[in-house]
PDB file of C-alpha atoms and ligand atoms in Angstrom:
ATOM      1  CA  UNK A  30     -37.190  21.575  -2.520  1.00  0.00           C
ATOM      2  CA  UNK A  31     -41.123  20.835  -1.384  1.00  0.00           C
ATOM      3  CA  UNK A  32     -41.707  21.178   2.175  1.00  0.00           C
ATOM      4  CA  UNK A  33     -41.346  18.428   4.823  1.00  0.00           C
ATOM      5  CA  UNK A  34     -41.507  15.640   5.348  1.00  0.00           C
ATOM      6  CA  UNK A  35     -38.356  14.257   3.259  1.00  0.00           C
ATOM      7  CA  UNK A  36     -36.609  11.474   2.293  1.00  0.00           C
ATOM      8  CA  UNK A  37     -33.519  11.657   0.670  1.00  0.00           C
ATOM      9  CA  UNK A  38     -31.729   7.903  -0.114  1.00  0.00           C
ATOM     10  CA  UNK A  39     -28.030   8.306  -0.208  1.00  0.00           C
ATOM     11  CA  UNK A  40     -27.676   5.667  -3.320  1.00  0.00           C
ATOM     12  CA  UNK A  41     -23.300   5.392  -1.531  1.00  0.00           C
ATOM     13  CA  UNK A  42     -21.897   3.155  -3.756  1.00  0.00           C
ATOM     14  CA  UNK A  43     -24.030   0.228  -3.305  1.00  0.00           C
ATOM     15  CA  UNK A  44     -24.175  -2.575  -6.319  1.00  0.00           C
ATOM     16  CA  UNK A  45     -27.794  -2.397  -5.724  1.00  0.00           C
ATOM     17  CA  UNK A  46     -27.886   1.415  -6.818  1.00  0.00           C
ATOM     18  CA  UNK A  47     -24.995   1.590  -9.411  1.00  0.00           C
ATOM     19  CA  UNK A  48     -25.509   2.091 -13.046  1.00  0.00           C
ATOM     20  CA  UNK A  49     -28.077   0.397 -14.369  1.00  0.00           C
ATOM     21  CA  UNK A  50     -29.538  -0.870 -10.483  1.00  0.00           C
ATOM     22  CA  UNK A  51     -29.520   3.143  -9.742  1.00  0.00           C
ATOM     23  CA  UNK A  52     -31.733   3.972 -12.794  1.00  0.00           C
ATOM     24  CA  UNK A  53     -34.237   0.830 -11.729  1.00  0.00           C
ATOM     25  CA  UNK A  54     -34.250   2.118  -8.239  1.00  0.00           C
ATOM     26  CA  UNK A  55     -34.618   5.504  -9.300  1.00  0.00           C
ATOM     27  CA  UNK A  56     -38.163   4.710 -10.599  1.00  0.00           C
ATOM     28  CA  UNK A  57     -39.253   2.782  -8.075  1.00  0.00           C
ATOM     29  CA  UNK A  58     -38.489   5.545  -5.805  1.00  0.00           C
ATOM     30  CA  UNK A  59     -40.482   7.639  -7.872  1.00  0.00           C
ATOM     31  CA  UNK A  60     -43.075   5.493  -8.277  1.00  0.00           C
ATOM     32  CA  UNK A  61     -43.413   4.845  -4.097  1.00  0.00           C
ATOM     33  CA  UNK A  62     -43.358   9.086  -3.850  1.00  0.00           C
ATOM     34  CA  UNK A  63     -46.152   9.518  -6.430  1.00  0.00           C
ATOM     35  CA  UNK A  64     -48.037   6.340  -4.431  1.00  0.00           C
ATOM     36  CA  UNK A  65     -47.447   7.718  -1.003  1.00  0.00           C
ATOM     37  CA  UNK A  66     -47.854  11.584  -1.776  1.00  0.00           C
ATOM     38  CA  UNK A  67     -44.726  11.590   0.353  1.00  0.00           C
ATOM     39  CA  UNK A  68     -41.943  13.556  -0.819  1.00  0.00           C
ATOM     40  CA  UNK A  69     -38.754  11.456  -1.954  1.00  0.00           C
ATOM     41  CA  UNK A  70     -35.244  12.691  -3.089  1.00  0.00           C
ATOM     42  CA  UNK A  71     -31.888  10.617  -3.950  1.00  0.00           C
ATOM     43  CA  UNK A  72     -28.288  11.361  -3.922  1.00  0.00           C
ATOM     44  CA  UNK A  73     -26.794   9.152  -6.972  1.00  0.00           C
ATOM     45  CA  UNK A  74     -23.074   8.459  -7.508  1.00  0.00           C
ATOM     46  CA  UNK A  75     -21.907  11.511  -9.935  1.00  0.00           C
ATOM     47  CA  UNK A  76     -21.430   9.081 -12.925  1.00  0.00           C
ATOM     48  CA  UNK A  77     -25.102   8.113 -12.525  1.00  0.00           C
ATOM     49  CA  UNK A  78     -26.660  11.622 -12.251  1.00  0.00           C
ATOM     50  CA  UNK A  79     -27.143  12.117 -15.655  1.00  0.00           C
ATOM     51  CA  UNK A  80     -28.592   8.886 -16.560  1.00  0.00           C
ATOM     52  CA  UNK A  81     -30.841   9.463 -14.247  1.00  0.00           C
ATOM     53  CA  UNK A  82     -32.224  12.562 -14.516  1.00  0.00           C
ATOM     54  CA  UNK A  83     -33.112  11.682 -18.145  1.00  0.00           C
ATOM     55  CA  UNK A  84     -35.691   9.304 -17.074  1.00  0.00           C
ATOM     56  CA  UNK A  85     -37.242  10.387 -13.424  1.00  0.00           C
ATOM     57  CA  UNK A  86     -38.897  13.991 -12.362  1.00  0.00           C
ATOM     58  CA  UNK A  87     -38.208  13.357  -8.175  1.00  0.00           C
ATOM     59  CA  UNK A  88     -35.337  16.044  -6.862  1.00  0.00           C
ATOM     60  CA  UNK A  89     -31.869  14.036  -7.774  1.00  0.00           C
ATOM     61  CA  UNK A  90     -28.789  15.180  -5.225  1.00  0.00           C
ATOM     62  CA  UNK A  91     -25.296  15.171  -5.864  1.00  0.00           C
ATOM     63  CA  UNK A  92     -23.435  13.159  -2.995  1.00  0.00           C
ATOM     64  CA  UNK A  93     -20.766  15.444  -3.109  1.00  0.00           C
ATOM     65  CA  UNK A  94     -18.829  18.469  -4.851  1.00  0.00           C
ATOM     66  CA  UNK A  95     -15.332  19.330  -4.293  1.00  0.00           C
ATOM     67  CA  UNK A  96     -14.135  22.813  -3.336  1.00  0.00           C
ATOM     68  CA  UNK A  97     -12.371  23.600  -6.956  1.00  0.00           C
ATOM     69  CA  UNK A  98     -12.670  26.273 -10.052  1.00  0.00           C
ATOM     70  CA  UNK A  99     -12.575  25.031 -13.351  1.00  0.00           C
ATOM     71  CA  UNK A 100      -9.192  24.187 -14.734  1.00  0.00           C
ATOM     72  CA  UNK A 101      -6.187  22.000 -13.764  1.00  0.00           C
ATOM     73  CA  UNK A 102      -7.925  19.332 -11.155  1.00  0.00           C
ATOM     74  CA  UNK A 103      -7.448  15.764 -12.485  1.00  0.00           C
ATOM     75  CA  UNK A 104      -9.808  13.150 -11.164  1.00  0.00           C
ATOM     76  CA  UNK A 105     -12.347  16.160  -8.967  1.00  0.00           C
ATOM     77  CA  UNK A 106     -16.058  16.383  -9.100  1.00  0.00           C
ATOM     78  CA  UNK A 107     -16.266  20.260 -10.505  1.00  0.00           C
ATOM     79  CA  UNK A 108     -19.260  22.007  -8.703  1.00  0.00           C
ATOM     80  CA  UNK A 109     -20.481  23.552 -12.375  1.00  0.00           C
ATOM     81  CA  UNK A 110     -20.086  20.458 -14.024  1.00  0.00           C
ATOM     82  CA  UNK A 111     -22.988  19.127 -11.365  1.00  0.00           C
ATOM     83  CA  UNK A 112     -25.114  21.616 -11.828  1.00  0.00           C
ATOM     84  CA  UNK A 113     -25.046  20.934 -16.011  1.00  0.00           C
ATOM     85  CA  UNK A 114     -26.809  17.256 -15.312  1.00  0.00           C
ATOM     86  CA  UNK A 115     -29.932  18.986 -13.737  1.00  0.00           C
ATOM     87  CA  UNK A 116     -29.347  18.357 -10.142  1.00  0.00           C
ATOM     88  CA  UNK A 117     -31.903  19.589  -7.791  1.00  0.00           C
ATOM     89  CA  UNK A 118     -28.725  20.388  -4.710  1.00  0.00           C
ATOM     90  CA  UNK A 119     -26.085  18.444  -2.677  1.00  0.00           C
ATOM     91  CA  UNK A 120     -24.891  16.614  -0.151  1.00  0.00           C
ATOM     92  CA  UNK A 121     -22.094  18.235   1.230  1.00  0.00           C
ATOM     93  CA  UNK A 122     -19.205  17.086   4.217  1.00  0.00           C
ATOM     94  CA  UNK A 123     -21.216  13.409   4.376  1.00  0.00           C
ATOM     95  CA  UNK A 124     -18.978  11.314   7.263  1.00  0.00           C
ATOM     96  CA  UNK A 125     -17.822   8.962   4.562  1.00  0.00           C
ATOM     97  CA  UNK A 126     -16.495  12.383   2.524  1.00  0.00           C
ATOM     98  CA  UNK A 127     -15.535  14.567   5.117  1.00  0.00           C
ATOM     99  CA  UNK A 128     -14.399  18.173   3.896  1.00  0.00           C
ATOM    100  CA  UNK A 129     -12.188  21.269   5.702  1.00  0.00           C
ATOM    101  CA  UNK A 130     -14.364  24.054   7.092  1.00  0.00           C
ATOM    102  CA  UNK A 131     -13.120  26.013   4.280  1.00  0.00           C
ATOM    103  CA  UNK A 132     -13.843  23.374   1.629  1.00  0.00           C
ATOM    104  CA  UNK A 133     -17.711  24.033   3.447  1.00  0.00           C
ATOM    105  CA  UNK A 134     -17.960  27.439   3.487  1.00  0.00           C
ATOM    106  CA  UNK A 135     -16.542  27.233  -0.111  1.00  0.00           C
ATOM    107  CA  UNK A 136     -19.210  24.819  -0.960  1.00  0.00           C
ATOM    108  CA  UNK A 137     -22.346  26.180   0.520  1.00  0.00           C
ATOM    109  CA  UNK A 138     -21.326  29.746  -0.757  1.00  0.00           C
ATOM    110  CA  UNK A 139     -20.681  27.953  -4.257  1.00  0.00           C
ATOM    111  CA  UNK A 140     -24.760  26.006  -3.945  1.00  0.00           C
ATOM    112  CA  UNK A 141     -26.024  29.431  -3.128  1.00  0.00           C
ATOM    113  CA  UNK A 142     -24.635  31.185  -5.775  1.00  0.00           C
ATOM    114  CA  UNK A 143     -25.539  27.998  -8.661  1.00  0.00           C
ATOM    115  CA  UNK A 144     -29.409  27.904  -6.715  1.00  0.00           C
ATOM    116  CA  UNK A 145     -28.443  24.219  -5.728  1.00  0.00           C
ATOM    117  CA  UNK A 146     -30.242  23.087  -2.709  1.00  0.00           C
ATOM    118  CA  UNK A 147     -27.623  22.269   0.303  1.00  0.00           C
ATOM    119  CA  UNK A 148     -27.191  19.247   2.431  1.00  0.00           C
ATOM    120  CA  UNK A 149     -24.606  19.502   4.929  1.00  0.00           C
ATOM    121  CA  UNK A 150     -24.088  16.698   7.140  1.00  0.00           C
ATOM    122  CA  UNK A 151     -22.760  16.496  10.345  1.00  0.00           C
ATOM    123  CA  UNK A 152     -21.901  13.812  13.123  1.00  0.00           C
ATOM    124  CA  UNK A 153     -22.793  15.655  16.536  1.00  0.00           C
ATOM    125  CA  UNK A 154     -24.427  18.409  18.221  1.00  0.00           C
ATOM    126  CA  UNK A 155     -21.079  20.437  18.418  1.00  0.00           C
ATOM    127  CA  UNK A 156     -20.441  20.559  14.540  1.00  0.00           C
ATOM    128  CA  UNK A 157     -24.245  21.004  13.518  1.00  0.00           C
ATOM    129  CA  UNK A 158     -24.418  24.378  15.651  1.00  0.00           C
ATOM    130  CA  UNK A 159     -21.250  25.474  13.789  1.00  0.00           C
ATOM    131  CA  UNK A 160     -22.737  23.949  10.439  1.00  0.00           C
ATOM    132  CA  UNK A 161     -25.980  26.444  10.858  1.00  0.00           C
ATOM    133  CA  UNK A 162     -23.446  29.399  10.672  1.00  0.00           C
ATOM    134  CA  UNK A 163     -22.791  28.385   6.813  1.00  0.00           C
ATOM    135  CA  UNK A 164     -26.768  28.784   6.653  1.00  0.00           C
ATOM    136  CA  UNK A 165     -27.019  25.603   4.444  1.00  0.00           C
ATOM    137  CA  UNK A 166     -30.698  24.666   3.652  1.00  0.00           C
ATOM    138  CA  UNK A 167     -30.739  21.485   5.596  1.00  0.00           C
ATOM    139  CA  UNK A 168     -28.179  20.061   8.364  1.00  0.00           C
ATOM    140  CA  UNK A 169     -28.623  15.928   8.355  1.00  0.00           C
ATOM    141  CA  UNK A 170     -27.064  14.862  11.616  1.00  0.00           C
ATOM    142  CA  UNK A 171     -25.965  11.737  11.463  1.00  0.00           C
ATOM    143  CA  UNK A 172     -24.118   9.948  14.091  1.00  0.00           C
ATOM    144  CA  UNK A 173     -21.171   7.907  12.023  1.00  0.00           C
ATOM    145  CA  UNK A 174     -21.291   4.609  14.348  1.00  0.00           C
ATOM    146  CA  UNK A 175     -24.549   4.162  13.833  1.00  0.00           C
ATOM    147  CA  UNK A 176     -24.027   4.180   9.861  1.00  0.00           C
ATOM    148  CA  UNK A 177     -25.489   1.134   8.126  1.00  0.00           C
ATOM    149  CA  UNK A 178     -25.397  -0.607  11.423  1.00  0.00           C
ATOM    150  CA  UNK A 179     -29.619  -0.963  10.915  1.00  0.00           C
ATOM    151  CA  UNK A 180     -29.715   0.112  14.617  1.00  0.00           C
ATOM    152  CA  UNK A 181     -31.829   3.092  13.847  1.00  0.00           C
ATOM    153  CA  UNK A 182     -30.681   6.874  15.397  1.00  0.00           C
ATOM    154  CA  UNK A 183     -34.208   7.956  16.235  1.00  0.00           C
ATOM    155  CA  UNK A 184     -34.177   4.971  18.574  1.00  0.00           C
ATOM    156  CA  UNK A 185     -30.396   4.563  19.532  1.00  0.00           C
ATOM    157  CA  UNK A 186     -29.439   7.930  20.493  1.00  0.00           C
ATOM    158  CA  UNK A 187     -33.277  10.111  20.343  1.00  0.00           C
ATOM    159  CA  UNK A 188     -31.112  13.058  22.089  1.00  0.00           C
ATOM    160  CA  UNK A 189     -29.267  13.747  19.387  1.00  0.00           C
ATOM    161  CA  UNK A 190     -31.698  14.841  16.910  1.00  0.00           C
ATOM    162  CA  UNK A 191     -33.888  16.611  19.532  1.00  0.00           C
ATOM    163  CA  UNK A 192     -30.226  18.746  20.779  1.00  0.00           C
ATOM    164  CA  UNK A 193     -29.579  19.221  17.311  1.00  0.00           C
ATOM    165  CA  UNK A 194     -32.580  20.493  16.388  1.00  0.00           C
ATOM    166  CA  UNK A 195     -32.680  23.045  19.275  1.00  0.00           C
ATOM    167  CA  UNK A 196     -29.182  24.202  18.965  1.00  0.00           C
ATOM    168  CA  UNK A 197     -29.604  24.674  15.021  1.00  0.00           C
ATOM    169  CA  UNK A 198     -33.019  26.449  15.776  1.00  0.00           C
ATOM    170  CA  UNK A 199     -30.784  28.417  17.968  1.00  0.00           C
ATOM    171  CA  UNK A 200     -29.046  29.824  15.126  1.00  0.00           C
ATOM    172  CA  UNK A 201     -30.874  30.017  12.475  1.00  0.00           C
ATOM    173  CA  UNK A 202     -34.502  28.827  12.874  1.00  0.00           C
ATOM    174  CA  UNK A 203     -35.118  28.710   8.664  1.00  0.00           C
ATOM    175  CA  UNK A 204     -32.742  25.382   8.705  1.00  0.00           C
ATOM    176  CA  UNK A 205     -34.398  22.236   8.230  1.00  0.00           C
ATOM    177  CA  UNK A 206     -33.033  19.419  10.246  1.00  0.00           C
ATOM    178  CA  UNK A 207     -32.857  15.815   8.641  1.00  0.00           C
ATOM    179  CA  UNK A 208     -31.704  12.773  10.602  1.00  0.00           C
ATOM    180  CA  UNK A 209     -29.707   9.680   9.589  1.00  0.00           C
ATOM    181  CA  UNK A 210     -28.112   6.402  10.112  1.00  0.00           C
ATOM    182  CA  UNK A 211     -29.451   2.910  10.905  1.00  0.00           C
ATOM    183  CA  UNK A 212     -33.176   4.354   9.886  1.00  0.00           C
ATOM    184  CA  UNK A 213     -35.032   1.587   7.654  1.00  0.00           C
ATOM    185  CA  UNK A 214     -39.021   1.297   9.507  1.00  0.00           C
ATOM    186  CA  UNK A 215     -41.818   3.103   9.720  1.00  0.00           C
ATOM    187  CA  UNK A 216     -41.373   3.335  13.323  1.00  0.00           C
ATOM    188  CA  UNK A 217     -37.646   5.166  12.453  1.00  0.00           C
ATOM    189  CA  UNK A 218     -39.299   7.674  10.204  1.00  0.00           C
ATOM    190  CA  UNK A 219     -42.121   8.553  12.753  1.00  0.00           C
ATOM    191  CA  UNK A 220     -39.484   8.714  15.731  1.00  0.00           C
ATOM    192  CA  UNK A 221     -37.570  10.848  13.750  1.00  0.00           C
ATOM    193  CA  UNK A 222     -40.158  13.390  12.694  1.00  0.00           C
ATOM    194  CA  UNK A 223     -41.216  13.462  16.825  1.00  0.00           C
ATOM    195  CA  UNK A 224     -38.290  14.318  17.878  1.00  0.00           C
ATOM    196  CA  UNK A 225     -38.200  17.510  15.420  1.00  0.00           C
ATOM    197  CA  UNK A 226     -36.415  16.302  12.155  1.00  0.00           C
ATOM    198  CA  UNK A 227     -38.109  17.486   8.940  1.00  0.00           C
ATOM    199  CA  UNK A 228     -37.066  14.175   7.041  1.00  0.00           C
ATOM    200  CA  UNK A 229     -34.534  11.470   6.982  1.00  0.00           C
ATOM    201  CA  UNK A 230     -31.303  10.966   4.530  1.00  0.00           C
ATOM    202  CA  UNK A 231     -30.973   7.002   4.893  1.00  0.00           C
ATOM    203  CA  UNK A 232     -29.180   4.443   2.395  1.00  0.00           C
ATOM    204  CA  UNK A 233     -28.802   0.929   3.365  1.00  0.00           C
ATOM    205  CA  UNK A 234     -32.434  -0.071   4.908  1.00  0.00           C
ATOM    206  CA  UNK A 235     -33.603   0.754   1.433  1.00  0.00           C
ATOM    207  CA  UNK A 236     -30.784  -0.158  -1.014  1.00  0.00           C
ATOM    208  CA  UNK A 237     -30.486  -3.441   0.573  1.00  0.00           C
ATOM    209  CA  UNK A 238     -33.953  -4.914   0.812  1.00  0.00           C
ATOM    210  CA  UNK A 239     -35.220  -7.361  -1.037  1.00  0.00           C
ATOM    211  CA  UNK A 240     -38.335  -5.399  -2.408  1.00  0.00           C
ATOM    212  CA  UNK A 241     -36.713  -1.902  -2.391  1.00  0.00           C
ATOM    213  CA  UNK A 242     -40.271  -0.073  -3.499  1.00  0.00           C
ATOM    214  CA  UNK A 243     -41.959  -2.054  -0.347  1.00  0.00           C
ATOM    215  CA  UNK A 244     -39.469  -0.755   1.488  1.00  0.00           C
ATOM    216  CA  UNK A 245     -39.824   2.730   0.704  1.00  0.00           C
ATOM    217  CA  UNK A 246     -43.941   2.522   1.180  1.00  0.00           C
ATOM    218  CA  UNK A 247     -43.055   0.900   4.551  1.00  0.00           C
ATOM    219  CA  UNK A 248     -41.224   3.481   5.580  1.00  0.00           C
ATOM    220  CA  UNK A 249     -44.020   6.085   4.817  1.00  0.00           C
ATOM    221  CA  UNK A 250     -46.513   3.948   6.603  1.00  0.00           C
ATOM    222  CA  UNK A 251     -46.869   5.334   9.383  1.00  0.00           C
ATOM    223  CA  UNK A 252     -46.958   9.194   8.657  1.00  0.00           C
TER     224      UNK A 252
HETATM  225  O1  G3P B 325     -26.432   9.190   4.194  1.00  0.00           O
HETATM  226  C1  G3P B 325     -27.182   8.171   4.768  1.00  0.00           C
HETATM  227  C2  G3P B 325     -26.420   7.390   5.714  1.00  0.00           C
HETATM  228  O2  G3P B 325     -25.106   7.632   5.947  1.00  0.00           O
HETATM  229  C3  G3P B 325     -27.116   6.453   6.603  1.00  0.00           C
HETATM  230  O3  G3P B 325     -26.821   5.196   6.092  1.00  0.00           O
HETATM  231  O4  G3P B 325     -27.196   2.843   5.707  1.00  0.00           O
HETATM  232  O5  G3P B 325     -27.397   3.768   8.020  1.00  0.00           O
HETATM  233  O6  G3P B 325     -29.132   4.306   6.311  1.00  0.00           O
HETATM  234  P1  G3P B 325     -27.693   3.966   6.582  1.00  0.00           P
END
């Protein structure tokens, strides 16, 4: 992945960025990257992944794997399977998919070894300093009540993302940190990258606006 700062939009399951909506948004997000000369990433629903890599060049994420081998798993997301469609990494342990530590280590071990870029999100200072010992490429802290409140972490709780940072730096200083939840201005994305986050991972500011593009170029305004 191209060096900071990011966005990645989490695409969830949204109407807005499902099927056909996801491919739309998909350009426009490309289009506001190439505009801004910011860089811009998005996590699509698996069943949209392919689609969607067909028709845009910007880094595509998977929103999640599970923690399986091929063979006898009815209804699971297999981690080669992912990699086929031309994904760029993953999102991995996101609050609204939470995973075991094992399922984790399983996961980031499984990213490394496929050269998949990993995402591993996290919900506090506590579990980010354990997340750096899986030595994922980025930790996205994300506190889970602020989640598509609009109320934007960078603002809300500015501690967070500083402790984070500091703790994970602790660790392992080659981590970059992302921050998320509630993030949808230009004022959220500068906050953020002030208190030490290389990027954001946000969905619902974006998704959810009328003129999704605008949106996106708002959000860049400022940096
Ligand atoms: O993964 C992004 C996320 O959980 C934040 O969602 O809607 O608050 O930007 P939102």
């Amino acid at each position: 992945m191209s060096k900071t700062p990011i966005i990645i939009l989490n695409y969830k399951t949204y109407t807005e960025s499902t099927g056909k909506n996801a491919v739309q948004l998909s350009k426009y997000v490309q289009e506001a990257s190439e505009e801004s000369g910011i860089n811009m990433a998005i996590a699509p629903q698996a069943v949209d992944l392919y689609p969607i890599i067909s028709e845009v060049d910007i880094p595509v994420y998977s929103q999640h794997m599970d923690a399986i081998t091929p063979g006898g798993h009815t209804g699971s997301t297999l981690p080669e399977a992912i990699k086929e469609t031309g994904v760029t990494g993953t999102l991995i342990n996101h609050s609204e998919q939470r995973l075991t530590i094992a399922d984790i280590d399983s996961i980031v071990e499984k990213t490394k070894e496929m050269e998949l870029t990993s995402v591993l999100c996290t919900n506090n200072v506590k579990t980010s300093a354990a997340a750096a010992s899986f030595n994922p490429d980025y930790i996205a802290i994300e506190p889970p009540e602020l989640i598509g409140t609009g109320i934007p972490v960078s603002q809300a709780n500015p501690e967070i993302v500083e402790n984070t940072v500091e703790e994970i730096h602790k660790i392992n200083k080659e981590i970059n940190v992302l921050c998320g939840a509630g993030i949808s201005t230009g004022e959220d994305m500068k906050a953020a990258l002030e208190l030490g986050s290389q990027g954001v991972l946000l969905a619902s500011g974006i998704i959810k606006a009328d003129d999704q593009k605008q949106a996106l170029l708002d959000l860049v305004s400022l940096i």
